[in-house]
mmCIF file of C-alpha atoms in Angstrom:
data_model
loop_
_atom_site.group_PDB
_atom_site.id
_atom_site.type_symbol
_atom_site.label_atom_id
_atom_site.label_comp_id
_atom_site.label_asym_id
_atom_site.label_seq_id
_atom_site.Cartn_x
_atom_site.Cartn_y
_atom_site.Cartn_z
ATOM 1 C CA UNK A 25 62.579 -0.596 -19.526
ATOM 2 C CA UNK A 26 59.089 -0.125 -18.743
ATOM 3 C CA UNK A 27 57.235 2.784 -18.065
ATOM 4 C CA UNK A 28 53.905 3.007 -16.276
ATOM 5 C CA UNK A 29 51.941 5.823 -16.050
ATOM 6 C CA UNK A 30 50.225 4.870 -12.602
ATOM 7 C CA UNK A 31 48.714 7.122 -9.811
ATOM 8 C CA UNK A 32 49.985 7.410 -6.315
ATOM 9 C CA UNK A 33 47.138 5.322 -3.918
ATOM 10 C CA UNK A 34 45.036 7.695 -2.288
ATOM 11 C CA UNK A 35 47.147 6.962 1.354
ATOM 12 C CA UNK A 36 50.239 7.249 -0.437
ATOM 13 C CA UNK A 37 48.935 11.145 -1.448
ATOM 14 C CA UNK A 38 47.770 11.512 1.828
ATOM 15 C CA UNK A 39 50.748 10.425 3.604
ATOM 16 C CA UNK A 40 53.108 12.525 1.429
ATOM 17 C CA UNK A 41 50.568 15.654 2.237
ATOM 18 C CA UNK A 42 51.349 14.590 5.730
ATOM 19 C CA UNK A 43 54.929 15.316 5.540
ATOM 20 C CA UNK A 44 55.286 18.664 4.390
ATOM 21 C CA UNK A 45 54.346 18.371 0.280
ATOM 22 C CA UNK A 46 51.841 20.444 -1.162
ATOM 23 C CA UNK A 47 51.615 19.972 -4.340
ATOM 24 C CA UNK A 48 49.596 16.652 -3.663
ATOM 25 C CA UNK A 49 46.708 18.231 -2.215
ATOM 26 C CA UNK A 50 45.700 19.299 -5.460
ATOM 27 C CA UNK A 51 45.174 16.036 -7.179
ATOM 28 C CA UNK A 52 43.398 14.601 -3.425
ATOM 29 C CA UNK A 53 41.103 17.861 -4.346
ATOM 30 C CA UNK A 54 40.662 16.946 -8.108
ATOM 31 C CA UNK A 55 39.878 13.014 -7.284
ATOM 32 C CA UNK A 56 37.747 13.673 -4.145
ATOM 33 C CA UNK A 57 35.786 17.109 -4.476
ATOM 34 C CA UNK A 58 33.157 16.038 -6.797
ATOM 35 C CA UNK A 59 32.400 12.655 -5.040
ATOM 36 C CA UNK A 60 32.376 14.347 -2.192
ATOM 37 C CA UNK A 61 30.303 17.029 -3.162
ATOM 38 C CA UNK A 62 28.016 14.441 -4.598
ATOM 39 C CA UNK A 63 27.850 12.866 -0.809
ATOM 40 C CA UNK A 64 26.265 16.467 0.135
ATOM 41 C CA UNK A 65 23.958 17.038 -2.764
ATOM 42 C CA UNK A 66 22.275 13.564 -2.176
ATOM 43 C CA UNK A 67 22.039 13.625 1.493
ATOM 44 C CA UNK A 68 19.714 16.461 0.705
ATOM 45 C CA UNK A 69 20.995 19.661 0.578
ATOM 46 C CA UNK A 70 21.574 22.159 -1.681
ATOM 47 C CA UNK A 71 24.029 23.571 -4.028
ATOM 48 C CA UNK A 72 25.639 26.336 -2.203
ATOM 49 C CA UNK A 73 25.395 24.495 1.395
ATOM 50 C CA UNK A 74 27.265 21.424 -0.421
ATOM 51 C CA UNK A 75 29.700 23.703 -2.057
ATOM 52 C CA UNK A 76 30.509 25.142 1.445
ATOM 53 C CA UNK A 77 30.543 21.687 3.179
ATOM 54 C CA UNK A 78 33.283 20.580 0.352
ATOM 55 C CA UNK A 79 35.555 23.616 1.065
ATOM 56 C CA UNK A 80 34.875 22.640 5.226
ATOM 57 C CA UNK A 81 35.834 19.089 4.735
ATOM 58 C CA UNK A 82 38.945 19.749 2.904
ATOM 59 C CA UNK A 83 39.971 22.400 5.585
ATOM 60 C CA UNK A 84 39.709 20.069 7.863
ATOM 61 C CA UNK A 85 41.488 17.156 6.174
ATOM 62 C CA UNK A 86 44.225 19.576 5.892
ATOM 63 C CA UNK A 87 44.047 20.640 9.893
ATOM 64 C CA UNK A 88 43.496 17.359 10.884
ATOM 65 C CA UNK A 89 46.384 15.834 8.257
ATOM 66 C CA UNK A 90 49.010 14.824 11.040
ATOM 67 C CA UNK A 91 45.982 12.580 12.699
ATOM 68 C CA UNK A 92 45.788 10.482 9.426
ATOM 69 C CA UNK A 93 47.074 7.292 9.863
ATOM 70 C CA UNK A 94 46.947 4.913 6.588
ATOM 71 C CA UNK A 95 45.740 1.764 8.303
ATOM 72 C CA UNK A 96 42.082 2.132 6.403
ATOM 73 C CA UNK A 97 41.654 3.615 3.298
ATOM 74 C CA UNK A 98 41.750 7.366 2.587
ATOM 75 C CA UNK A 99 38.515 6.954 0.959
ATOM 76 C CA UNK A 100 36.844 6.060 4.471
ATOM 77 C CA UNK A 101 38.725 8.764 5.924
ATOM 78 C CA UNK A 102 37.719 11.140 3.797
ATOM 79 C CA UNK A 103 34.609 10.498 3.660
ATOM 80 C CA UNK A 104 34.685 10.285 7.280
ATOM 81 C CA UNK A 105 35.874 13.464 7.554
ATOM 82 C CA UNK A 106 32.832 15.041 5.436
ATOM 83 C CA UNK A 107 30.120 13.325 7.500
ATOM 84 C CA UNK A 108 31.126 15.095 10.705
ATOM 85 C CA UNK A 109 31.415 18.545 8.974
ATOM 86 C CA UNK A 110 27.097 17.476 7.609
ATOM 87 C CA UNK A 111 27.086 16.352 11.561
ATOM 88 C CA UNK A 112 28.135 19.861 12.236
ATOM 89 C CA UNK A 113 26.122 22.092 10.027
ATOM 90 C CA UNK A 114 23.320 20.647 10.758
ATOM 91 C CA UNK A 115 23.960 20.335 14.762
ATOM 92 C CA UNK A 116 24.937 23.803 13.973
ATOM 93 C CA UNK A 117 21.491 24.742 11.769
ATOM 94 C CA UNK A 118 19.391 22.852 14.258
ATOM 95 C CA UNK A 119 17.420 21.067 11.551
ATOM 96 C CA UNK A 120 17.163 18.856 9.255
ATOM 97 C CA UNK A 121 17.549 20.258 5.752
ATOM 98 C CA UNK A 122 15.282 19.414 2.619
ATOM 99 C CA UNK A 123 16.649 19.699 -0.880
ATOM 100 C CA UNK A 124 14.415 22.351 -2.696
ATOM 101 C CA UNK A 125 11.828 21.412 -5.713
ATOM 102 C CA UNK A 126 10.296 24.500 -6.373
ATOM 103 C CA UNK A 127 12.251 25.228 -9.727
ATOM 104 C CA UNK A 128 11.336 21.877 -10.402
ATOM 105 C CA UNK A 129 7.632 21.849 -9.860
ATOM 106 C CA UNK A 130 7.527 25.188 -11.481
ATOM 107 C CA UNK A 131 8.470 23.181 -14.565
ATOM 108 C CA UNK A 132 6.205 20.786 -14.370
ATOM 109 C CA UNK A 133 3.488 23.068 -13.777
ATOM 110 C CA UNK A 134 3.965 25.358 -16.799
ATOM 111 C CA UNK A 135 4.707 22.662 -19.644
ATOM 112 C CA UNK A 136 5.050 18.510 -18.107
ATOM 113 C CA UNK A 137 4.829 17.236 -21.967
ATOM 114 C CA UNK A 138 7.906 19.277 -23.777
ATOM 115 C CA UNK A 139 9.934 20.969 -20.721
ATOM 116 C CA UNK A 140 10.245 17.737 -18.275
ATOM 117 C CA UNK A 141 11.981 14.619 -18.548
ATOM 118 C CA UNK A 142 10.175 11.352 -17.698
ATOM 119 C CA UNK A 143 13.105 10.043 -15.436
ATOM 120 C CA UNK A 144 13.541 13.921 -13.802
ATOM 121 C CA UNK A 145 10.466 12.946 -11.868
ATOM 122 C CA UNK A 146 11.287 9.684 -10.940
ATOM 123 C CA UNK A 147 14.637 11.494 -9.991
ATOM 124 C CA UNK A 148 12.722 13.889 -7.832
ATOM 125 C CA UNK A 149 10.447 11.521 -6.410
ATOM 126 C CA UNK A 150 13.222 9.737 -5.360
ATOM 127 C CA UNK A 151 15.185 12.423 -3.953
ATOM 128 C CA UNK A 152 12.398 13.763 -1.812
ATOM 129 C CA UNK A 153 11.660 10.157 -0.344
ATOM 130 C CA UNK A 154 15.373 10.162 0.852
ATOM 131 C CA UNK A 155 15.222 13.723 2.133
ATOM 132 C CA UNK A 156 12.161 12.075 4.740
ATOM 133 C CA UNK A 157 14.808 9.204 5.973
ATOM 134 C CA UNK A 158 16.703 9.278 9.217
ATOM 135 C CA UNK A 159 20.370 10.704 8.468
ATOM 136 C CA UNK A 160 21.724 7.452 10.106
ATOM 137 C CA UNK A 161 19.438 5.424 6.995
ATOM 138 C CA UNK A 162 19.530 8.260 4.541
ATOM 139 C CA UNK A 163 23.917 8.254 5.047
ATOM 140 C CA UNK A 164 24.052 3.990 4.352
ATOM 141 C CA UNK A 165 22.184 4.516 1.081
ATOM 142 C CA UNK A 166 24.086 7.572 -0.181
ATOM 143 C CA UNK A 167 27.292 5.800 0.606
ATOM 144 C CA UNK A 168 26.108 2.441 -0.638
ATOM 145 C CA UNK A 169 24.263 3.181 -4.096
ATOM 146 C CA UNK A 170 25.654 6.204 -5.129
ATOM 147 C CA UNK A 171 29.477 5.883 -4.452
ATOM 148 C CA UNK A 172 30.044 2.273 -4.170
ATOM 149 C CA UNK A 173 31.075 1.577 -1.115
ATOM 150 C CA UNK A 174 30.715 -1.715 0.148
ATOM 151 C CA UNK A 175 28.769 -2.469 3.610
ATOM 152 C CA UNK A 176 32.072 -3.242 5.449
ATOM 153 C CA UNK A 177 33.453 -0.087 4.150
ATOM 154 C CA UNK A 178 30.403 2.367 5.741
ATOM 155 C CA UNK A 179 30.920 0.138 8.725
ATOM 156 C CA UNK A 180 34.361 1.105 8.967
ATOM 157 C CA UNK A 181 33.248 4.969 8.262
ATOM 158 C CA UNK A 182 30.132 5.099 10.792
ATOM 159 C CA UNK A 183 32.335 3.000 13.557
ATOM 160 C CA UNK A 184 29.747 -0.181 13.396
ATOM 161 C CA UNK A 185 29.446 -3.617 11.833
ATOM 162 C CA UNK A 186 28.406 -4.755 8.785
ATOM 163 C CA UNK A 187 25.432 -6.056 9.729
ATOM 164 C CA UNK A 188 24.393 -2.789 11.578
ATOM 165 C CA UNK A 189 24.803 -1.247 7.941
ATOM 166 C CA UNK A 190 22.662 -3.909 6.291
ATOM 167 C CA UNK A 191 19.296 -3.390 8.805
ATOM 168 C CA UNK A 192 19.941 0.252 8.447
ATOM 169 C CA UNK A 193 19.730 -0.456 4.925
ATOM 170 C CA UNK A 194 16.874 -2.603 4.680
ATOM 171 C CA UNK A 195 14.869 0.058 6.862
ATOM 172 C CA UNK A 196 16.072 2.671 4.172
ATOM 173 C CA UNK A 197 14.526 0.424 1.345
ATOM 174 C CA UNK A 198 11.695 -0.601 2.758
ATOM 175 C CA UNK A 199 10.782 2.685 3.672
ATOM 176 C CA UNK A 200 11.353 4.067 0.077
ATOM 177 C CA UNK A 201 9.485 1.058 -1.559
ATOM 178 C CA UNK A 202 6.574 2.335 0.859
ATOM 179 C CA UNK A 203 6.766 6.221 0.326
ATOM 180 C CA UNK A 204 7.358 5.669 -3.146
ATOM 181 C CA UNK A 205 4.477 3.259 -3.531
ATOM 182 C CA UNK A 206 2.373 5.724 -2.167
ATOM 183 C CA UNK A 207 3.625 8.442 -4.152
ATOM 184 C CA UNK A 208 2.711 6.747 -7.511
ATOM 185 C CA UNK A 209 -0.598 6.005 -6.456
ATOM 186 C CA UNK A 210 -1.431 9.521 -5.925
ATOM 187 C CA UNK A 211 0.134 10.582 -9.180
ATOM 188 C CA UNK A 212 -2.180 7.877 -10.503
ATOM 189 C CA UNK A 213 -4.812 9.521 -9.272
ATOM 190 C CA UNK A 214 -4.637 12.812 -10.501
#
């Protein structure tokens, strides 16, 4: 006799969550909170507005849970779910938001050589760049390079094709390559 110590799929979670057990929304919490918060932090915003728009997303995948229907994966439901409630907040805001860097540049100003990390600027430089890009370019990248997901996959999320995702990604990189470029040339100056 063998014993396995699998996990439920994601749908299978879901689908029991659907049905009246409640216990399972704790471990769709535990496995998709932090990516999900993640999905927040880099589309620009900060902690406490990402920590919000994690508690809003799960609210609404539990209102919404008897609309779930397991013919694409949870995770592009899920993660569907999360970009309307950063749809919302910012419809709701009326504005774009930009992570903060004054902590940051604080840092740098008081001691670069023993208090800052060589990659935390690179990190910021990079973060900032993204924070300039169209949520429609800024969304593909996030999705793409930080969780994974394949172009078919955001496709499926964002309701277009592949290829639609791939142009909206080359526009994202390009633009980086170009703001970035720039950026490093004025750092070189200084």
């Amino acid at each position: 006799m063998c014993v396995t110590d699998r996990q439920p799929a994601d749908e299978d979670l879901m689908l029991a969550y659907q049905r009246g057990d409640r216990d399972v929304f704790d471990e769709l919490y535990a496995r998709y909170a932090k990516p999900i918060y993640n999905f927040f932090r880099r589309t620009a915003l900060d902690d406490g507005t990402a920590d919000d728009l994690v508690q809003k997303t799960f609210l609404k995948l539990h209102v919404a849970r008897g609309h779930y229907r397991a013919e694409g994966s949870f995770r592009s439901w899920i993660f569907a779910v999360a970009r309307n409630v950063l749809r919302d907040d910012a419809r709701q805001r009326g504005r774009a938001r930009i992570k903060k860097t004054d902590e940051f540049n604080e840092q740098i100003s008081t001691d670069p050589v023993t208090q800052v990390r060589p990659n935390a600027e690179i990190e910021v430089m990079v973060t900032e760049a993204l924070a300039t890009l169209p949520l429609t370019q800024r969304e593909v990248i996030v999705l793409n390079r930080y969780h994974g997901m394949t172009y078919a996959e955001i496709g499926e999320l964002l309701g277009i094709n592949a290829n639609a995702v791939k142009q909206r990604a080359f526009q994202a990189m390009r633009t980086l390559r170009q703001r970035l470029s720039i950026d490093s040339e004025r750092s070189g100056e200084e």
